[in-house]
MMTF fields as JSON, N, C-alpha, C and O atoms, coordinates in Angstrom:
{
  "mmtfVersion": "1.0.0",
  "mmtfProducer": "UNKNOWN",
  "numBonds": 583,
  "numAtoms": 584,
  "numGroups": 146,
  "numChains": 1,
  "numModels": 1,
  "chainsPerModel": [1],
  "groupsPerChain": [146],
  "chainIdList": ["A"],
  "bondAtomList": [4, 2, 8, 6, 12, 10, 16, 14, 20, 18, 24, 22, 28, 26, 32, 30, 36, 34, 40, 38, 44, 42, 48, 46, 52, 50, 56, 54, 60, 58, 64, 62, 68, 66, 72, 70, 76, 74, 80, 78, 84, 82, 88, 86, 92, 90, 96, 94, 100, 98, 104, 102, 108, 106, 112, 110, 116, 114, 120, 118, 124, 122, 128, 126, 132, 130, 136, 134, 140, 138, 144, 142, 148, 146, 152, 150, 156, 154, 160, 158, 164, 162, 168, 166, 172, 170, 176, 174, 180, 178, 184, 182, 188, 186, 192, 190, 196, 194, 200, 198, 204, 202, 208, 206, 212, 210, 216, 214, 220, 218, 224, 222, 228, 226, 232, 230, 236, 234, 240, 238, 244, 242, 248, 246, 252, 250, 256, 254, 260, 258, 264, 262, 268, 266, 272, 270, 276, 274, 280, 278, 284, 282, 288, 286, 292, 290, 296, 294, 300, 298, 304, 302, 308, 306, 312, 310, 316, 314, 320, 318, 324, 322, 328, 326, 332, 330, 336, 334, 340, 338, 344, 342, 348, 346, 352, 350, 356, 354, 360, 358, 364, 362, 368, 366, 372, 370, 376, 374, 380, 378, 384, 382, 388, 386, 392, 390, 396, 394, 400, 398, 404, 402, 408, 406, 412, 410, 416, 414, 420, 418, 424, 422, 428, 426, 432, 430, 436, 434, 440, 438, 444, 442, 448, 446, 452, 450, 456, 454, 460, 458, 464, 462, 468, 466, 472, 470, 476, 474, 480, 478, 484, 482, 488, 486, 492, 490, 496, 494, 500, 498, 504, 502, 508, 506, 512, 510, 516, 514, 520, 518, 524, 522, 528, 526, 532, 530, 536, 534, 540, 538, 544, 542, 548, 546, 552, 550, 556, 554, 560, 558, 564, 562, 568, 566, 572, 570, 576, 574, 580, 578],
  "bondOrderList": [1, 1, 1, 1, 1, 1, 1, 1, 1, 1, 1, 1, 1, 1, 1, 1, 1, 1, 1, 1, 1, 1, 1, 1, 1, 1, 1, 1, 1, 1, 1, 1, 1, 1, 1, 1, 1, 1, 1, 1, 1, 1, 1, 1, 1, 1, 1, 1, 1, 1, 1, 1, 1, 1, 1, 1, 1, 1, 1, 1, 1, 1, 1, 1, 1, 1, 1, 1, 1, 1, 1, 1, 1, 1, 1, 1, 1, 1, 1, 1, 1, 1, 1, 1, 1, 1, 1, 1, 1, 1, 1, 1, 1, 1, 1, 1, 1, 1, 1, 1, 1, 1, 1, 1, 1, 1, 1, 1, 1, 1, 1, 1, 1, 1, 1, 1, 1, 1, 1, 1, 1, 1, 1, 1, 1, 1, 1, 1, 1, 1, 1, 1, 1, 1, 1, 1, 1, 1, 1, 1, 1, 1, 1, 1, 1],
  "groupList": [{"groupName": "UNK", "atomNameList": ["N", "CA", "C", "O"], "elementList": ["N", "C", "C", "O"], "formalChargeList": [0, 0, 0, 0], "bondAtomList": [1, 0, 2, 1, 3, 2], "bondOrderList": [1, 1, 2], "singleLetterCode": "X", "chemCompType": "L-PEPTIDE LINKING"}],
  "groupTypeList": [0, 0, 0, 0, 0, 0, 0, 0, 0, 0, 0, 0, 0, 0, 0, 0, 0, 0, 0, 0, 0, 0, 0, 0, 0, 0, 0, 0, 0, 0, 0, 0, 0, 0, 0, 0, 0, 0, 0, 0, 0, 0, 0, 0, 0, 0, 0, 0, 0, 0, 0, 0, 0, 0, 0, 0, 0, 0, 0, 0, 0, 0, 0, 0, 0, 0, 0, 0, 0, 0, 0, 0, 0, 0, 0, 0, 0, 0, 0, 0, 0, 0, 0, 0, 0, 0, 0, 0, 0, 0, 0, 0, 0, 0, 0, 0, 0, 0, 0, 0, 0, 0, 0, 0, 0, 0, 0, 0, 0, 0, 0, 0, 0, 0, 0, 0, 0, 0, 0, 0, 0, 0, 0, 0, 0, 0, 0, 0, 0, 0, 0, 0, 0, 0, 0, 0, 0, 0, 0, 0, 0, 0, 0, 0, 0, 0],
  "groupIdList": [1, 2, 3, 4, 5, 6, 7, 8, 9, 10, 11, 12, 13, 14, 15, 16, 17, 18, 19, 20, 21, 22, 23, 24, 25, 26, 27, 28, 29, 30, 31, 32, 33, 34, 35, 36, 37, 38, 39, 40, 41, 42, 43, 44, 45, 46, 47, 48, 49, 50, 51, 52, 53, 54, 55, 56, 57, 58, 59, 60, 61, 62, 63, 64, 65, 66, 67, 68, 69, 70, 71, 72, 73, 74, 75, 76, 77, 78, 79, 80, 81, 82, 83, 84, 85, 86, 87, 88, 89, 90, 91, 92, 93, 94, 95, 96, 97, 98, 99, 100, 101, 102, 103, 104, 105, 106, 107, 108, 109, 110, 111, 112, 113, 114, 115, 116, 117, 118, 119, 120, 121, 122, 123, 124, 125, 126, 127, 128, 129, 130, 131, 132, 133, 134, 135, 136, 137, 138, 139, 140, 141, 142, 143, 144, 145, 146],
  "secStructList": [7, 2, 2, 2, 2, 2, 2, 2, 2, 2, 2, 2, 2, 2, 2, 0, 0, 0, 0, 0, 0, 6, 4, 4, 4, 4, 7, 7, 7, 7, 1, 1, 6, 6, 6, 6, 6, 1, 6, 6, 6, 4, 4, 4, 4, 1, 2, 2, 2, 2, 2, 6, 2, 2, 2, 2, 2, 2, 2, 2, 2, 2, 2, 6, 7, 6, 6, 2, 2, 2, 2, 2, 2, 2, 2, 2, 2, 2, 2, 2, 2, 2, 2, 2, 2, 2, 2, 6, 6, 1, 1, 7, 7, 1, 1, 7, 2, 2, 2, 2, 2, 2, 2, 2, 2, 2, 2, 2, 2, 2, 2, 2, 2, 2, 2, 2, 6, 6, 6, 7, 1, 7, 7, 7, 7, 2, 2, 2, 2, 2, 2, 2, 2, 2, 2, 2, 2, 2, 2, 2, 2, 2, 6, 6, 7, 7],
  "xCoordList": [0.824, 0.0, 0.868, 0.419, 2.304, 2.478, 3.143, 2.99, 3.842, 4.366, 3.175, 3.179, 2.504, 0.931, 0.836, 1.119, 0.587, 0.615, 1.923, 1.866, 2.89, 4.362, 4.332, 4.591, 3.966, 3.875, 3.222, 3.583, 1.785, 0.401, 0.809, 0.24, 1.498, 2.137, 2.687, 2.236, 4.046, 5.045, 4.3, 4.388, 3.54, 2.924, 1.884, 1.706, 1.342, 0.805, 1.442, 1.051, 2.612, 3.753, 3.977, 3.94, 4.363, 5.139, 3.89, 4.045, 2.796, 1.541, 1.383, 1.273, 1.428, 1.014, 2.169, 2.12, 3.114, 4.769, 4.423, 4.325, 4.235, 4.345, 3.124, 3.189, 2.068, 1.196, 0.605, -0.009, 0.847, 0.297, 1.887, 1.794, 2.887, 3.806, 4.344, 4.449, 4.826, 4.902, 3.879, 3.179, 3.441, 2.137, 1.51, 1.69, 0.713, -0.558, -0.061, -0.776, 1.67, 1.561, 2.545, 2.89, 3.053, 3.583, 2.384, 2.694, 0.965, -0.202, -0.493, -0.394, -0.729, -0.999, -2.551, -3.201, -3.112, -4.826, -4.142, -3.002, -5.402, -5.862, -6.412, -7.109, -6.01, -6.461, -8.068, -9.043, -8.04, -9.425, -10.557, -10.063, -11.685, -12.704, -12.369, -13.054, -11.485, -11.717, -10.365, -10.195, -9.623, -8.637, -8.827, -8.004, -10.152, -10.579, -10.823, -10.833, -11.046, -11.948, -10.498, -10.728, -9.705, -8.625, -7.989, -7.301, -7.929, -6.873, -6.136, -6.254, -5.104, -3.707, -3.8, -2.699, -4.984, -5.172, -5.581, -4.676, -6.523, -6.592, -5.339, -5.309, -4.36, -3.671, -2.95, -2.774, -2.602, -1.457, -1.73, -1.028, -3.246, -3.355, -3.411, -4.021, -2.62, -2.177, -1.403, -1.647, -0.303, 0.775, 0.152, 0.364, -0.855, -1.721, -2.673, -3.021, -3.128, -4.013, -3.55, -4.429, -2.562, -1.443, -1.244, -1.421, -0.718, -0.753, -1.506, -1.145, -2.894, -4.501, -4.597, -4.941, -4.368, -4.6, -3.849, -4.236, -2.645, -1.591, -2.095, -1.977, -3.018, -3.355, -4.208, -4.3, -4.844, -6.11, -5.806, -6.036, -5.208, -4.44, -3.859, -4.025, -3.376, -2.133, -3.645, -3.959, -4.383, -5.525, -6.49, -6.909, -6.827, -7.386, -6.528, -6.961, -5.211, -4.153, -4.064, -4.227, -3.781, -3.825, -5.161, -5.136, -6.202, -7.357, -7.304, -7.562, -7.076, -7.058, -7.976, -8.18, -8.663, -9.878, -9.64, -8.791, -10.546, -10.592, -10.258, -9.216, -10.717, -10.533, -9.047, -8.645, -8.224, -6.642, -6.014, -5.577, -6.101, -5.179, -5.755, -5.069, -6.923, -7.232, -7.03, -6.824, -6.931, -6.349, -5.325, -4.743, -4.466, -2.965, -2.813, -2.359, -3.356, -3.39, -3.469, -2.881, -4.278, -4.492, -4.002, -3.891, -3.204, -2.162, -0.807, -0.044, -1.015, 0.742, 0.648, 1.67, -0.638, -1.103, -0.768, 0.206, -1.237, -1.55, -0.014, 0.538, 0.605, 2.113, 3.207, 3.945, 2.888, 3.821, 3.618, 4.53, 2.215, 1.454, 2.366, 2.934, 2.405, 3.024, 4.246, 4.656, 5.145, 6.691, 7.001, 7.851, 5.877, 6.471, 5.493, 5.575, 4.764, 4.284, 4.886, 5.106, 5.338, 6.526, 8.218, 8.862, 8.422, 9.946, 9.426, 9.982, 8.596, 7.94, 7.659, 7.563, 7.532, 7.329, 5.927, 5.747, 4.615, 3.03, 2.564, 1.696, 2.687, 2.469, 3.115, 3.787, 2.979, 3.631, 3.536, 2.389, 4.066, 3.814, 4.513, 5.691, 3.882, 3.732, 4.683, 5.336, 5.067, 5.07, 6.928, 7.625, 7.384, 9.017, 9.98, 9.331, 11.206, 11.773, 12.044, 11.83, 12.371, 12.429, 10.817, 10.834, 9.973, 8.241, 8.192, 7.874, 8.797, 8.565, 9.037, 8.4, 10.609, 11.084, 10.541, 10.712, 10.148, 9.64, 7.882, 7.509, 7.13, 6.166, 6.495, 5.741, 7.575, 8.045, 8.418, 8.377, 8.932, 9.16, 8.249, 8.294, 7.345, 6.625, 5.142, 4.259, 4.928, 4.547, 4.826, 4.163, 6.006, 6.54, 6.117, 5.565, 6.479, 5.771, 4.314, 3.992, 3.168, 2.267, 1.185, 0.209, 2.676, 2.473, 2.329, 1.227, 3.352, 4.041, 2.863, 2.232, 2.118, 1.254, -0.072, -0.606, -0.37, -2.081, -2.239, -3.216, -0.898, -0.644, -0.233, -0.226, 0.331, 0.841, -0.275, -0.337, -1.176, -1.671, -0.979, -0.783, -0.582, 0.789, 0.589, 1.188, -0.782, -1.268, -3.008, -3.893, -3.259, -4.415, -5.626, -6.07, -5.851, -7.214, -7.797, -8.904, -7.61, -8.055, -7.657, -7.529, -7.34, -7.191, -7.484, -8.491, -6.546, -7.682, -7.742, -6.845, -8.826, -9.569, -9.201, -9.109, -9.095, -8.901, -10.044, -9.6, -10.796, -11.653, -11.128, -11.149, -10.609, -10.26, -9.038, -8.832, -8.023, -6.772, -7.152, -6.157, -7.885, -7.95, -8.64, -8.15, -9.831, -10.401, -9.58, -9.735, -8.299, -7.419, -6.09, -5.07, -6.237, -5.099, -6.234, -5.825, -7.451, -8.175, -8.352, -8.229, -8.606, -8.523, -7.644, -7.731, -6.179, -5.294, -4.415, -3.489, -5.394, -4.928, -5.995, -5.737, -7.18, -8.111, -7.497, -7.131, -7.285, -6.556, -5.331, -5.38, -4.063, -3.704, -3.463, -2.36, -4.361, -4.892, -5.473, -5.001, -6.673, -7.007, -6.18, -5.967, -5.475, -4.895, -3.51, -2.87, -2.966, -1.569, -1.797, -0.797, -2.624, -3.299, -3.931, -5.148, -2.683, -3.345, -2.349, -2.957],
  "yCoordList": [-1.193, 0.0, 1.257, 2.293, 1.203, 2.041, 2.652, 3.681, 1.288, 1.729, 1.943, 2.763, 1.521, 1.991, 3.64, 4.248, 4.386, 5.51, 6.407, 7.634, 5.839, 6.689, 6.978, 8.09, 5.822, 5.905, 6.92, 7.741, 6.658, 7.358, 9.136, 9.906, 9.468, 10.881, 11.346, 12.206, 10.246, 10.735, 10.999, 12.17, 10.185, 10.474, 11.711, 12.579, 11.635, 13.48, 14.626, 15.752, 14.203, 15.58, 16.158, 17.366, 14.74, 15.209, 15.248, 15.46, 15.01, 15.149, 16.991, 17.956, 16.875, 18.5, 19.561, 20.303, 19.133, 19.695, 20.326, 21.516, 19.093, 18.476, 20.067, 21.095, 19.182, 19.969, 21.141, 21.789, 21.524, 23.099, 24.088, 24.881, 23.806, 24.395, 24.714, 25.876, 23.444, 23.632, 23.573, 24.582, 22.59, 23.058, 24.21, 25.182, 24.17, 25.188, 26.434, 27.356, 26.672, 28.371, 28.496, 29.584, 26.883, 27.107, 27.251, 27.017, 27.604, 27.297, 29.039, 29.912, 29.369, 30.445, 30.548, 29.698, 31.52, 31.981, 32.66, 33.124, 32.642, 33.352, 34.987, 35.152, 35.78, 37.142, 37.323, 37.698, 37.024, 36.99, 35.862, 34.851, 35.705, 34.558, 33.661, 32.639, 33.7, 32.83, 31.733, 30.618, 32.545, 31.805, 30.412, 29.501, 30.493, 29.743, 28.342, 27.416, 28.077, 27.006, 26.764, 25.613, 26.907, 26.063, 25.09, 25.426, 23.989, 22.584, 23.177, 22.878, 24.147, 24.178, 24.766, 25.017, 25.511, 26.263, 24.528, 24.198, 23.511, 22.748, 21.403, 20.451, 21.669, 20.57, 20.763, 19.893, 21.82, 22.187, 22.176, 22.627, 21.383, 21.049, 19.655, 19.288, 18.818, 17.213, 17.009, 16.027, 17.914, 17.577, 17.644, 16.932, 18.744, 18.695, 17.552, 17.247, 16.87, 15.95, 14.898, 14.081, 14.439, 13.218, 13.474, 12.575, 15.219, 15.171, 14.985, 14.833, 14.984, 15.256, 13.222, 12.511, 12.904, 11.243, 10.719, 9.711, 11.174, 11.022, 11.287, 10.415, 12.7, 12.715, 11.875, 11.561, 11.76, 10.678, 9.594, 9.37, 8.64, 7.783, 7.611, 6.889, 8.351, 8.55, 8.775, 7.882, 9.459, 9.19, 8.185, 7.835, 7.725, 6.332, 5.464, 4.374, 5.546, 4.416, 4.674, 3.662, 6.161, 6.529, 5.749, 4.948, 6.222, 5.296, 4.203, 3.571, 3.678, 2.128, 1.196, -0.012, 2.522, 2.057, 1.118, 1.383, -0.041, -0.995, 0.229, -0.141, 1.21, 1.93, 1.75, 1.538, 1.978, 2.369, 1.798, 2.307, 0.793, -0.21, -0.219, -0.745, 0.297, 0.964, 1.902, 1.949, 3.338, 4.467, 4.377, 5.075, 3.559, 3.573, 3.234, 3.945, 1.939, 1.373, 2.538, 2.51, 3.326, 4.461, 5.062, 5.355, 5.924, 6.658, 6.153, 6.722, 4.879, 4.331, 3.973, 3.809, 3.892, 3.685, 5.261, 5.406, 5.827, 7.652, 8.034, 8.575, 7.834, 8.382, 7.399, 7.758, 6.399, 5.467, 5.486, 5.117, 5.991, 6.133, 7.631, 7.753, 8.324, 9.903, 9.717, 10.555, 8.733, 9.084, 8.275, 8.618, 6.904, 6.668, 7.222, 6.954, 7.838, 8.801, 9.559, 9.741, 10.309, 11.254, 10.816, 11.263, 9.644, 8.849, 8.803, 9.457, 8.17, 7.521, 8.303, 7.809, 9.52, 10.41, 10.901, 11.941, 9.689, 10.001, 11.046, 11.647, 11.436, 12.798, 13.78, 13.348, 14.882, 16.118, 15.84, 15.405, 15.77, 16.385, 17.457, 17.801, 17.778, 19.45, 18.914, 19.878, 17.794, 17.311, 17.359, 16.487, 18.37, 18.102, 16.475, 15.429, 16.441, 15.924, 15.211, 14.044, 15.885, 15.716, 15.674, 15.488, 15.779, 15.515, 13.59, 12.669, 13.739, 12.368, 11.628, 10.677, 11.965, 10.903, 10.722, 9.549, 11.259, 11.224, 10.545, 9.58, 11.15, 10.304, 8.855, 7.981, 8.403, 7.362, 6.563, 5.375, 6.93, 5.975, 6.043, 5.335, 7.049, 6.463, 5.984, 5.72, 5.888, 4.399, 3.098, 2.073, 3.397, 1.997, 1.392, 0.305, 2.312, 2.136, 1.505, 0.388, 2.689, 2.296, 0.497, -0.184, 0.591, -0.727, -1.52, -1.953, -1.744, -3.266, -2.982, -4.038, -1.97, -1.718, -2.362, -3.321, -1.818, -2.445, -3.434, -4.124, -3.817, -5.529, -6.512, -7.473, -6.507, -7.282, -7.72, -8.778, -6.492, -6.311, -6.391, -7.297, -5.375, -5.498, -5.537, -6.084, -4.627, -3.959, -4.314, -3.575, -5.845, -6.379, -4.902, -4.439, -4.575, -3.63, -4.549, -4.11, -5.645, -6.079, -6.463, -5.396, -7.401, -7.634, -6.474, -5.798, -6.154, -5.551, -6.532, -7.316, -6.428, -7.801, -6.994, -5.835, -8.074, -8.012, -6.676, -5.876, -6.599, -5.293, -4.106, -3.178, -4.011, -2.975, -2.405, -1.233, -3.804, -3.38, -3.087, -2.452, -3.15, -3.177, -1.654, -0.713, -1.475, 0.13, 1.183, 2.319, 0.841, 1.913, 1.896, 2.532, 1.18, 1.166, 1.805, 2.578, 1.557, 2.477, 3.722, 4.733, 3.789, 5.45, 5.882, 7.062, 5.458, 6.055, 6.704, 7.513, 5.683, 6.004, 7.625, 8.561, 7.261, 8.627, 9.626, 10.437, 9.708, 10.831, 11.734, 12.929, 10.647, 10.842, 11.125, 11.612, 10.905, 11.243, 12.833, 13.794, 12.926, 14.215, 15.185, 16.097, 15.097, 16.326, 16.613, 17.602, 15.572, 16.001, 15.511, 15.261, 15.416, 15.529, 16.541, 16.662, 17.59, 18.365, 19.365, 20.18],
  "zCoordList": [0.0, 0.0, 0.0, -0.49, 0.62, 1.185, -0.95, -1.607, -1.223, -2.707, -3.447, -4.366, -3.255, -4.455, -4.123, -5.155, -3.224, -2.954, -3.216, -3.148, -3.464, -3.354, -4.727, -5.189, -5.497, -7.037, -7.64, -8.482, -6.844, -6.88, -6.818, -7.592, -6.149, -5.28, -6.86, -7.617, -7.048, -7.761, -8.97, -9.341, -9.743, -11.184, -11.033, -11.888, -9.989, -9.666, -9.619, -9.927, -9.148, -9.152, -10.272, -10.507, -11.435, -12.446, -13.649, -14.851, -13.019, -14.027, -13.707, -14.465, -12.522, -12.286, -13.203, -14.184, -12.275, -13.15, -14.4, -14.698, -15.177, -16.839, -17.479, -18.152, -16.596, -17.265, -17.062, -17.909, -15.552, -14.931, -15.707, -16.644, -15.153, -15.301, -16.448, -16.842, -17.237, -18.627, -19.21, -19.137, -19.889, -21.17, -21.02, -21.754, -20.031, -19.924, -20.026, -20.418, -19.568, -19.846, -21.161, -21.622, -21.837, -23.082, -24.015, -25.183, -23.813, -24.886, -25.537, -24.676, -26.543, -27.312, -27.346, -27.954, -26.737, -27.674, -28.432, -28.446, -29.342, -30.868, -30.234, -29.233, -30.905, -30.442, -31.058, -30.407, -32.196, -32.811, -32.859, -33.357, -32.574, -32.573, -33.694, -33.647, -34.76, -35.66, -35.679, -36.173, -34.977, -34.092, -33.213, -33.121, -32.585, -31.874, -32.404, -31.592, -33.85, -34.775, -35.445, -35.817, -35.7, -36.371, -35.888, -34.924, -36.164, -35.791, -35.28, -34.092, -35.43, -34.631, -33.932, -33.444, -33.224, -31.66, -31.066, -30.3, -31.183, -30.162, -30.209, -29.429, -31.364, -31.407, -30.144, -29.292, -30.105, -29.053, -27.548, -26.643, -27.476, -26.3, -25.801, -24.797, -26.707, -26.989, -25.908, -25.206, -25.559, -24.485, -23.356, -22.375, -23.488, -21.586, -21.361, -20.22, -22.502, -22.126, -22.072, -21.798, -22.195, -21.663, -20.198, -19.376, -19.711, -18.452, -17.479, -16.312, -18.006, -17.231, -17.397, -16.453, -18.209, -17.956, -17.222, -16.631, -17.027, -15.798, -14.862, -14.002, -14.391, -13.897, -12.742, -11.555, -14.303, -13.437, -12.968, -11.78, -13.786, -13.329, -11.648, -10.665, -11.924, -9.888, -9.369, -8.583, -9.529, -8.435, -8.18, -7.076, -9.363, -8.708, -8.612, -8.24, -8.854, -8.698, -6.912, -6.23, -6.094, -4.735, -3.988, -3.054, -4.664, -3.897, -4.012, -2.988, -4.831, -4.868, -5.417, -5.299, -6.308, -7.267, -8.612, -9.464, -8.659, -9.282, -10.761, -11.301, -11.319, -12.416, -13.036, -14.18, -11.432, -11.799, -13.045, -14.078, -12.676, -14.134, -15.536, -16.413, -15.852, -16.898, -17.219, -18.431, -16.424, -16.979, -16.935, -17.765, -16.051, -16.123, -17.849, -18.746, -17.885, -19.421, -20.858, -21.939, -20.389, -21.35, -21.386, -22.577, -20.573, -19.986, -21.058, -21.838, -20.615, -20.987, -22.718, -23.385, -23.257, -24.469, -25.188, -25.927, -25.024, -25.427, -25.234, -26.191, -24.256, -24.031, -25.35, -26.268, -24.93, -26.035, -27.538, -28.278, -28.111, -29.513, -29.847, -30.932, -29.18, -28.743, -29.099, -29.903, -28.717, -28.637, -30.176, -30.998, -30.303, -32.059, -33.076, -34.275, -32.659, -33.847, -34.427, -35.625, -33.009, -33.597, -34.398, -35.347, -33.319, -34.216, -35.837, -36.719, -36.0, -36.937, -38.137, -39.26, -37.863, -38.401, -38.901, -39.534, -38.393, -39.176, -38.338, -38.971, -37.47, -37.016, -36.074, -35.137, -36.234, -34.891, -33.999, -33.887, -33.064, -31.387, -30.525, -30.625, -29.936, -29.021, -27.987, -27.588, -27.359, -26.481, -26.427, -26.948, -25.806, -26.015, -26.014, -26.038, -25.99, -25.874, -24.306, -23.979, -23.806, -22.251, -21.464, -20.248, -21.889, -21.85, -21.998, -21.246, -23.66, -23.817, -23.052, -22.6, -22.636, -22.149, -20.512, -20.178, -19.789, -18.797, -18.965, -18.298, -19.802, -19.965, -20.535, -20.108, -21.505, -21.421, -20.549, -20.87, -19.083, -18.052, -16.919, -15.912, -17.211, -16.514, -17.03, -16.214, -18.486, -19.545, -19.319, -19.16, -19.343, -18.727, -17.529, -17.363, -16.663, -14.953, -15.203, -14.797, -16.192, -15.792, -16.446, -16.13, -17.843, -18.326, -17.185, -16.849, -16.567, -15.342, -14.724, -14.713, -14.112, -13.068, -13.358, -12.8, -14.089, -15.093, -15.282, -14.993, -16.037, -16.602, -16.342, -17.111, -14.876, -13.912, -12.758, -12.132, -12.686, -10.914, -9.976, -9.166, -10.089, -8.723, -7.702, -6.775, -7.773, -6.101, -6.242, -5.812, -7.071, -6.882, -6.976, -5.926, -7.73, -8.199, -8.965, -9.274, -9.448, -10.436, -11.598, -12.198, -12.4, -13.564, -14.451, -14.238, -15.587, -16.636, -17.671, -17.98, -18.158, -19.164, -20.745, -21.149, -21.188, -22.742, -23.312, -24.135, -23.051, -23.755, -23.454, -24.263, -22.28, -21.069, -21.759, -22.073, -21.988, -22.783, -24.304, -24.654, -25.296, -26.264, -26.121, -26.745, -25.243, -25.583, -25.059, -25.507, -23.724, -23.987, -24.942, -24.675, -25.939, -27.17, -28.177, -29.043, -28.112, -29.286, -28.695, -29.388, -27.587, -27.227, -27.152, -27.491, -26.717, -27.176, -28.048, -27.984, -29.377, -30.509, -31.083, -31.84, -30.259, -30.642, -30.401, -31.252, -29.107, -28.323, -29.075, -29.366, -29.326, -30.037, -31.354, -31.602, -32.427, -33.838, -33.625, -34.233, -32.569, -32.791, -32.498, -33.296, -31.042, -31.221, -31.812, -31.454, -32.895, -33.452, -34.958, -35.632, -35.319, -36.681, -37.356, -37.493, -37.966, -38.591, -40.188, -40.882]
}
């Protein structure tokens, strides 16, 4: 319990970090209303919504809610689709270098976590893993597709 929570702490820190600190005040408005409706005002909010699933994640991973190992799953899906999209070259990301690599290890983390049951929340079942690799792939398509 005591490592389920330390984990839980740390991926909040660097979710907050990631995404209060950097993204949110690296983000540009549009001065004019028409600013508002173009792809590349909401692409650029791709890197914060990796941090906000991190988010979520460390918190029901802290409670100890049967949820955890699914958003972890999505989390680690959306972060990893992120780092070879971009190698890969089929799409942009907002998401720096030193972003990735930190959402990369702790992808990793949240792989072993989900997919192991480390800390017994529950199995996640084959649908569970399959709808956060398709949402991850949503997630990722919309906001760095453009």
């Amino acid at each position: 319990m005591k490592t389920r929570k330390t984990i839980a702490i740390s991926f909040f820190l660097i979710a907050l970090v990631m995404g209060v600190v950097i993204f949110y005040f690296d983000l540009s408005f549009p001065t004019g209303l028409e600013g508002y409706f173009k792809k590349s005002y909401y692409g650029q909010f791709g890197a914060l919504a990796i941090a906000i699933e991190l988010m979520v994640a460390s918190y029901y991973l802290f409670k100890g809610n049967k949820k955890a190992n699914f958003y972890l799953a999505l989390f680690g899906f959306t972060a990893v689709l992120d780092i070879l999209f971009h190698i890969s070259g089929f799409l942009t990301s907002n998401v720096p270098i030193y972003g990735m690599i930190m959402f990369g290890i702790c992808a990793i983390i949240s792989f072993y976590i989900s997919f192991s049951n480390s800390f017994n929340l529950g199995k996640i079942s084959l649908w569970g893993a399959l709808l956060s690799f398709v949402m991850g792939n949503v997630i990722e398509w919309f906001f760095n597709f453009y």
